[in-house]
mmCIF file with all atom_site columns, C-alpha atoms in Angstrom:
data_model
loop_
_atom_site.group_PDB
_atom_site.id
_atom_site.type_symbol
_atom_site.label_atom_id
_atom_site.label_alt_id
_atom_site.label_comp_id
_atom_site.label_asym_id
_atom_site.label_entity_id
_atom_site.label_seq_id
_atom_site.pdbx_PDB_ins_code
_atom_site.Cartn_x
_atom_site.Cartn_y
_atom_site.Cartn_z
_atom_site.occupancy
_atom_site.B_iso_or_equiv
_atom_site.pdbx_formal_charge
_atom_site.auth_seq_id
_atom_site.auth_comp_id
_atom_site.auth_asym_id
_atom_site.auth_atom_id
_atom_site.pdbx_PDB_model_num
ATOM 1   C CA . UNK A 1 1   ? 71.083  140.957 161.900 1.00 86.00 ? 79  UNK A CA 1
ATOM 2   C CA . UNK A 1 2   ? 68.907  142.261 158.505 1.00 92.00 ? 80  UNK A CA 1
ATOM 3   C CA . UNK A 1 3   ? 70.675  145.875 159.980 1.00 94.00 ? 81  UNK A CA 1
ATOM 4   C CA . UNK A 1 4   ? 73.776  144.649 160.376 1.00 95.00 ? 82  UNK A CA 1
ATOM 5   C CA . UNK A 1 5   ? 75.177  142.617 157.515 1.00 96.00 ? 83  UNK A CA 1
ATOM 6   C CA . UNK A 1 6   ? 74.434  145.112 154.774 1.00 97.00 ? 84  UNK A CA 1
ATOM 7   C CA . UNK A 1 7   ? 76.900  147.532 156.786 1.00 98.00 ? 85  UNK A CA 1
ATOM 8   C CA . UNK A 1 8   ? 78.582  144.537 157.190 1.00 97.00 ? 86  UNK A CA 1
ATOM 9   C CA . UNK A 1 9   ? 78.835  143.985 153.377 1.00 98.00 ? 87  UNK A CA 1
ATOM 10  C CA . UNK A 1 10  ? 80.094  147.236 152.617 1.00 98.00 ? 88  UNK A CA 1
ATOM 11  C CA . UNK A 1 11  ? 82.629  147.334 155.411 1.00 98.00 ? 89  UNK A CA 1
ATOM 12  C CA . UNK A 1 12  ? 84.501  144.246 154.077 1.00 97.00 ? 90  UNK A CA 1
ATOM 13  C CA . UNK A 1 13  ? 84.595  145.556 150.363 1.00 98.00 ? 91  UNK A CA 1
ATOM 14  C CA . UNK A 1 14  ? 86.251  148.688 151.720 1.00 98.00 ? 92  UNK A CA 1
ATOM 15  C CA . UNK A 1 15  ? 88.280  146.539 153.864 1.00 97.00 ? 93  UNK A CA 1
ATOM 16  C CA . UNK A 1 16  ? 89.334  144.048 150.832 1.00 96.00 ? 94  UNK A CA 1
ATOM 17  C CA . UNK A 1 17  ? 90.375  147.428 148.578 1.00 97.00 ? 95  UNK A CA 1
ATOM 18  C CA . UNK A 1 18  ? 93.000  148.366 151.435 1.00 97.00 ? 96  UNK A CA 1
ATOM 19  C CA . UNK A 1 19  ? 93.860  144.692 152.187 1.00 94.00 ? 97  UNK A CA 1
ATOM 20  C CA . UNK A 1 20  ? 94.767  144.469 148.394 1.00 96.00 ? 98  UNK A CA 1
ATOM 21  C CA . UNK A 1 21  ? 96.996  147.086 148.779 1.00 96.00 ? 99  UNK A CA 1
ATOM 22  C CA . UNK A 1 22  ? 99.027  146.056 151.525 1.00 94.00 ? 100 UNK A CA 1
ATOM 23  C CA . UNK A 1 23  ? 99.312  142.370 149.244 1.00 93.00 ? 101 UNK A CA 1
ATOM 24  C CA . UNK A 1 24  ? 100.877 144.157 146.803 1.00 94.00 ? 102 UNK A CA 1
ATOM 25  C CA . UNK A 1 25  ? 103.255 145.710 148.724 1.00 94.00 ? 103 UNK A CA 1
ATOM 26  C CA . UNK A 1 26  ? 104.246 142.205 150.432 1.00 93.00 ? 104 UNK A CA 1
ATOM 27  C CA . UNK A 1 27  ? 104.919 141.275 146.917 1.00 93.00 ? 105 UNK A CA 1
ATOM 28  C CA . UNK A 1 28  ? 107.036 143.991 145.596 1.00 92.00 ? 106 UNK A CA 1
ATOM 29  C CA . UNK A 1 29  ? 108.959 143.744 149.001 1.00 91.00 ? 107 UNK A CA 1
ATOM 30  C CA . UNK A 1 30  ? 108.984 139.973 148.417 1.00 89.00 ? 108 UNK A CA 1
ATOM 31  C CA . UNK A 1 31  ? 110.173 140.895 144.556 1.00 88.00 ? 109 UNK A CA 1
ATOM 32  C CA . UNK A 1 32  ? 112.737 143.354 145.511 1.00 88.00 ? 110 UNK A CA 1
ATOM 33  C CA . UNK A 1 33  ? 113.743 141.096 148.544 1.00 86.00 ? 111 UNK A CA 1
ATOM 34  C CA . UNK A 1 34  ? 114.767 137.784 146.574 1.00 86.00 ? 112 UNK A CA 1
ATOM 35  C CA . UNK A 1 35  ? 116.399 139.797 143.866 1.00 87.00 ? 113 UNK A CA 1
ATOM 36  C CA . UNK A 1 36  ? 118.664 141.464 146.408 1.00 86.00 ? 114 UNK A CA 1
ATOM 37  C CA . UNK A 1 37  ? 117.968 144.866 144.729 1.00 82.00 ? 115 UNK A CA 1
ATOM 38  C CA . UNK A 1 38  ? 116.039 146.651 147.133 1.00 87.00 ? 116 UNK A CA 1
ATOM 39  C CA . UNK A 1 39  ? 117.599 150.250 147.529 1.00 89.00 ? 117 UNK A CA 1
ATOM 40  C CA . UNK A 1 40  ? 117.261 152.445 150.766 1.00 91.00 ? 118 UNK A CA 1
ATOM 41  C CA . UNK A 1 41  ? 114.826 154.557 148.628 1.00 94.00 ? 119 UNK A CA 1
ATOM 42  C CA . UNK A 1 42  ? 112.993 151.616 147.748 1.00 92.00 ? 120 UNK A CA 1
ATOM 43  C CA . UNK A 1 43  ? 112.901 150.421 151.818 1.00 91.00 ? 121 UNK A CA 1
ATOM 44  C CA . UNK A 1 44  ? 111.723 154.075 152.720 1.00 95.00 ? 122 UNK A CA 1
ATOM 45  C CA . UNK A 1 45  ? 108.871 154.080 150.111 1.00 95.00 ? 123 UNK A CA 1
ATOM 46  C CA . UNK A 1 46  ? 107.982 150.656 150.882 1.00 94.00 ? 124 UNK A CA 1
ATOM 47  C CA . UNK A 1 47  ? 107.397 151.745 154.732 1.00 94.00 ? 125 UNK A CA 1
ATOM 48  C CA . UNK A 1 48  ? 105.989 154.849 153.742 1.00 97.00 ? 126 UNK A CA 1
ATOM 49  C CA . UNK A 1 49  ? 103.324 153.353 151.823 1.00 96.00 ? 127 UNK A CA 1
ATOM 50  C CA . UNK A 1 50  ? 103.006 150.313 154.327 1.00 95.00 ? 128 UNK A CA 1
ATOM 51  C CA . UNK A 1 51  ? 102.217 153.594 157.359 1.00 97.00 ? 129 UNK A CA 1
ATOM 52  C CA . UNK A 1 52  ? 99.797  154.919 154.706 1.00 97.00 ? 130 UNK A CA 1
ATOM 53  C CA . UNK A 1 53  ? 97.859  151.647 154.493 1.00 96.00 ? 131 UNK A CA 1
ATOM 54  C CA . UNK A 1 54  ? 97.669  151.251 158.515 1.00 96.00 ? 132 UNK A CA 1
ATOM 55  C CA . UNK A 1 55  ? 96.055  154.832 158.469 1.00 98.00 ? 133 UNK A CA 1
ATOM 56  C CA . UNK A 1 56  ? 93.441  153.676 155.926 1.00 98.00 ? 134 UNK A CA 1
ATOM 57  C CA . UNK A 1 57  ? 92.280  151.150 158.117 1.00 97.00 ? 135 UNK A CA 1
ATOM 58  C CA . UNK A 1 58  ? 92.041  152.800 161.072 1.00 97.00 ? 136 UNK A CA 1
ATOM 59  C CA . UNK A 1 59  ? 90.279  155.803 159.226 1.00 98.00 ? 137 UNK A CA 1
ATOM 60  C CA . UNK A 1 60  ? 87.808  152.819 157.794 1.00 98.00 ? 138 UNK A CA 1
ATOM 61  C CA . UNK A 1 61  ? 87.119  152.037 160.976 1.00 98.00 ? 139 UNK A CA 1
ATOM 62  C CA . UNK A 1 62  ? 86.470  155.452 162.273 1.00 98.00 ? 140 UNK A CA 1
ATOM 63  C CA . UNK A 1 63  ? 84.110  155.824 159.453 1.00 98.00 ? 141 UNK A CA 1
ATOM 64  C CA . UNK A 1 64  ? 82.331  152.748 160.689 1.00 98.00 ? 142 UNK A CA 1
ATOM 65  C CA . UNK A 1 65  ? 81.690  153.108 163.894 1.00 98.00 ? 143 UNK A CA 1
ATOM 66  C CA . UNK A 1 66  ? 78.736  155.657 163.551 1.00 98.00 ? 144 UNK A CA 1
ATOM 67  C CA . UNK A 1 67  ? 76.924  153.939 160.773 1.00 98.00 ? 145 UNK A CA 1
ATOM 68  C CA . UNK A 1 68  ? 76.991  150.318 162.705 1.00 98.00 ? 146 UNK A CA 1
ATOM 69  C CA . UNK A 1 69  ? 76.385  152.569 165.434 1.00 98.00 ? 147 UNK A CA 1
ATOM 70  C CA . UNK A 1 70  ? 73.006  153.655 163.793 1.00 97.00 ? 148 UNK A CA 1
ATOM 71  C CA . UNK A 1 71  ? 71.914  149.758 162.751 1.00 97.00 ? 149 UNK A CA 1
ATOM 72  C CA . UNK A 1 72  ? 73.171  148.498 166.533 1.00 97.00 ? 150 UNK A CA 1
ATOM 73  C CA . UNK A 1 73  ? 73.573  149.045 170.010 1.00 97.00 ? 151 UNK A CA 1
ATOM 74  C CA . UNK A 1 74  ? 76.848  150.248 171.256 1.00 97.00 ? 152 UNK A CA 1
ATOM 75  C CA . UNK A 1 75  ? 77.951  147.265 173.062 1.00 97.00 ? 153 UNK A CA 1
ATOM 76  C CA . UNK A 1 76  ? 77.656  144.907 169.260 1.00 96.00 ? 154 UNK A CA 1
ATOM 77  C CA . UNK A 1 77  ? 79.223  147.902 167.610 1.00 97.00 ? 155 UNK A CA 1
ATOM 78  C CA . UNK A 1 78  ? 82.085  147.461 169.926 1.00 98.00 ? 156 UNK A CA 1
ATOM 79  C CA . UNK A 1 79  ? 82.282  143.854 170.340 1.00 98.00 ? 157 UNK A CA 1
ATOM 80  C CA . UNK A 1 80  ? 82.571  144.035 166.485 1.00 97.00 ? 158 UNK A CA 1
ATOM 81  C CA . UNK A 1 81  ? 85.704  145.972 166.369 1.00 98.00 ? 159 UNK A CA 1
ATOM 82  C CA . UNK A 1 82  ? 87.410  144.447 168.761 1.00 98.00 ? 160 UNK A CA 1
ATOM 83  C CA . UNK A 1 83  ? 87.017  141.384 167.025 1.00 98.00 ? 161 UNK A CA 1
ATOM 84  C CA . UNK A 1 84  ? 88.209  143.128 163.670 1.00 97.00 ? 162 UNK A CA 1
ATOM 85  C CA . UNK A 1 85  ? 91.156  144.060 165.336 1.00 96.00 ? 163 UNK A CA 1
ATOM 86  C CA . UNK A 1 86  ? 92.181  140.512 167.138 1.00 97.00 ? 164 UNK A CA 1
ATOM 87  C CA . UNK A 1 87  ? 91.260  138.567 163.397 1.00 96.00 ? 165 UNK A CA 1
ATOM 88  C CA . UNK A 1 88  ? 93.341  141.511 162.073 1.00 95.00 ? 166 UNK A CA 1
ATOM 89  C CA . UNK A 1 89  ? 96.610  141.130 164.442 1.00 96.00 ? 167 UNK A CA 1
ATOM 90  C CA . UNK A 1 90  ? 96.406  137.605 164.546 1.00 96.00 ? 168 UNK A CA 1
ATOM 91  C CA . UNK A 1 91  ? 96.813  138.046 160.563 1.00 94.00 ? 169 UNK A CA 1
ATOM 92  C CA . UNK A 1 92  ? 99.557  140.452 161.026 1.00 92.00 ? 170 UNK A CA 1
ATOM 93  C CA . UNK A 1 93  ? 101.239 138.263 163.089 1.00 95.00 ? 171 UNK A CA 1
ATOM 94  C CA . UNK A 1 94  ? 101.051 135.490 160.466 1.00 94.00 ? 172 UNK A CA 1
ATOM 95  C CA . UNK A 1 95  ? 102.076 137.749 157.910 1.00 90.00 ? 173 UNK A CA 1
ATOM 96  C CA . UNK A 1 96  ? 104.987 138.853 159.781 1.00 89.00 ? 174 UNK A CA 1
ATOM 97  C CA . UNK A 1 97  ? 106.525 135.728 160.837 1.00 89.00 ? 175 UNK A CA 1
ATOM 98  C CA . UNK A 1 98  ? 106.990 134.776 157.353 1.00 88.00 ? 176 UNK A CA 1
ATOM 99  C CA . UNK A 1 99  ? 108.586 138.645 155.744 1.00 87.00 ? 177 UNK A CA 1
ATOM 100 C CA . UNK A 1 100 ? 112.100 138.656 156.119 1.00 86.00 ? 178 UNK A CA 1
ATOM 101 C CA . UNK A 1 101 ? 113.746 141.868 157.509 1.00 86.00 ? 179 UNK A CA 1
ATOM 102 C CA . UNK A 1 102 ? 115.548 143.701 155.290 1.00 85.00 ? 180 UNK A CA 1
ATOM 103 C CA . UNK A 1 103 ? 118.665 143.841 157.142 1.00 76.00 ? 181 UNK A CA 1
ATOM 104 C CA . UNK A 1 104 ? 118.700 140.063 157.004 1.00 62.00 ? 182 UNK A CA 1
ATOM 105 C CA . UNK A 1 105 ? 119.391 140.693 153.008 1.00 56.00 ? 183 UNK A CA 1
ATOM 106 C CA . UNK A 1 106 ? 122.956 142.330 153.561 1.00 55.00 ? 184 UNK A CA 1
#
């Protein structure tokens, strides 16, 4: 545990940075979305940018996995990120149940 939760620590303040990001692109898709003003450049920038914040967290995680590896053994390092991903999805899931699709505008 002292190992672990300073790693910890860090880990979620990266992980808050890129989960900021992706908030503010739910609300300028939720912006452009009630205004009805979203244009198809606007849609491909939006996805764009929502790809580029899936690749930030999986590169987080990559750059994880050695330094918990280093604190922990293997089998907590994995457990970990498995969990991360399940809390994760099941937020995803949330998140997506609520976000219109964009066709649904027209």
């Amino acid at each position: 545990a002292p190992k672990f939760w300073p790693i910890y620590e860090q880990y979620s303040a990266e992980q808050t940075k890129i989960g900021d990001q992706k908030t503010a692109l739910i609300k300028e898709y939720a912006d452009q979305w009630n205004t009805g003003t979203m244009t198809d450049a606007q849609a491909s920038s939006l996805i764009q940018r929502s790809l580029a914040v899936d690749e930030q967290v999986a590169q987080l995680r990559s750059k994880y996995v050695p330094i918990f590896s280093k604190a922990v053994p293997g089998k907590v390092v994995a457990t970990f990120f498995q969990l991360d991903r399940q809390i994760q999805a099941l937020i995803d899931i949330q998140l997506a149940s609520q976000i219109p699709l964009v066709q649904s505008q027209d």
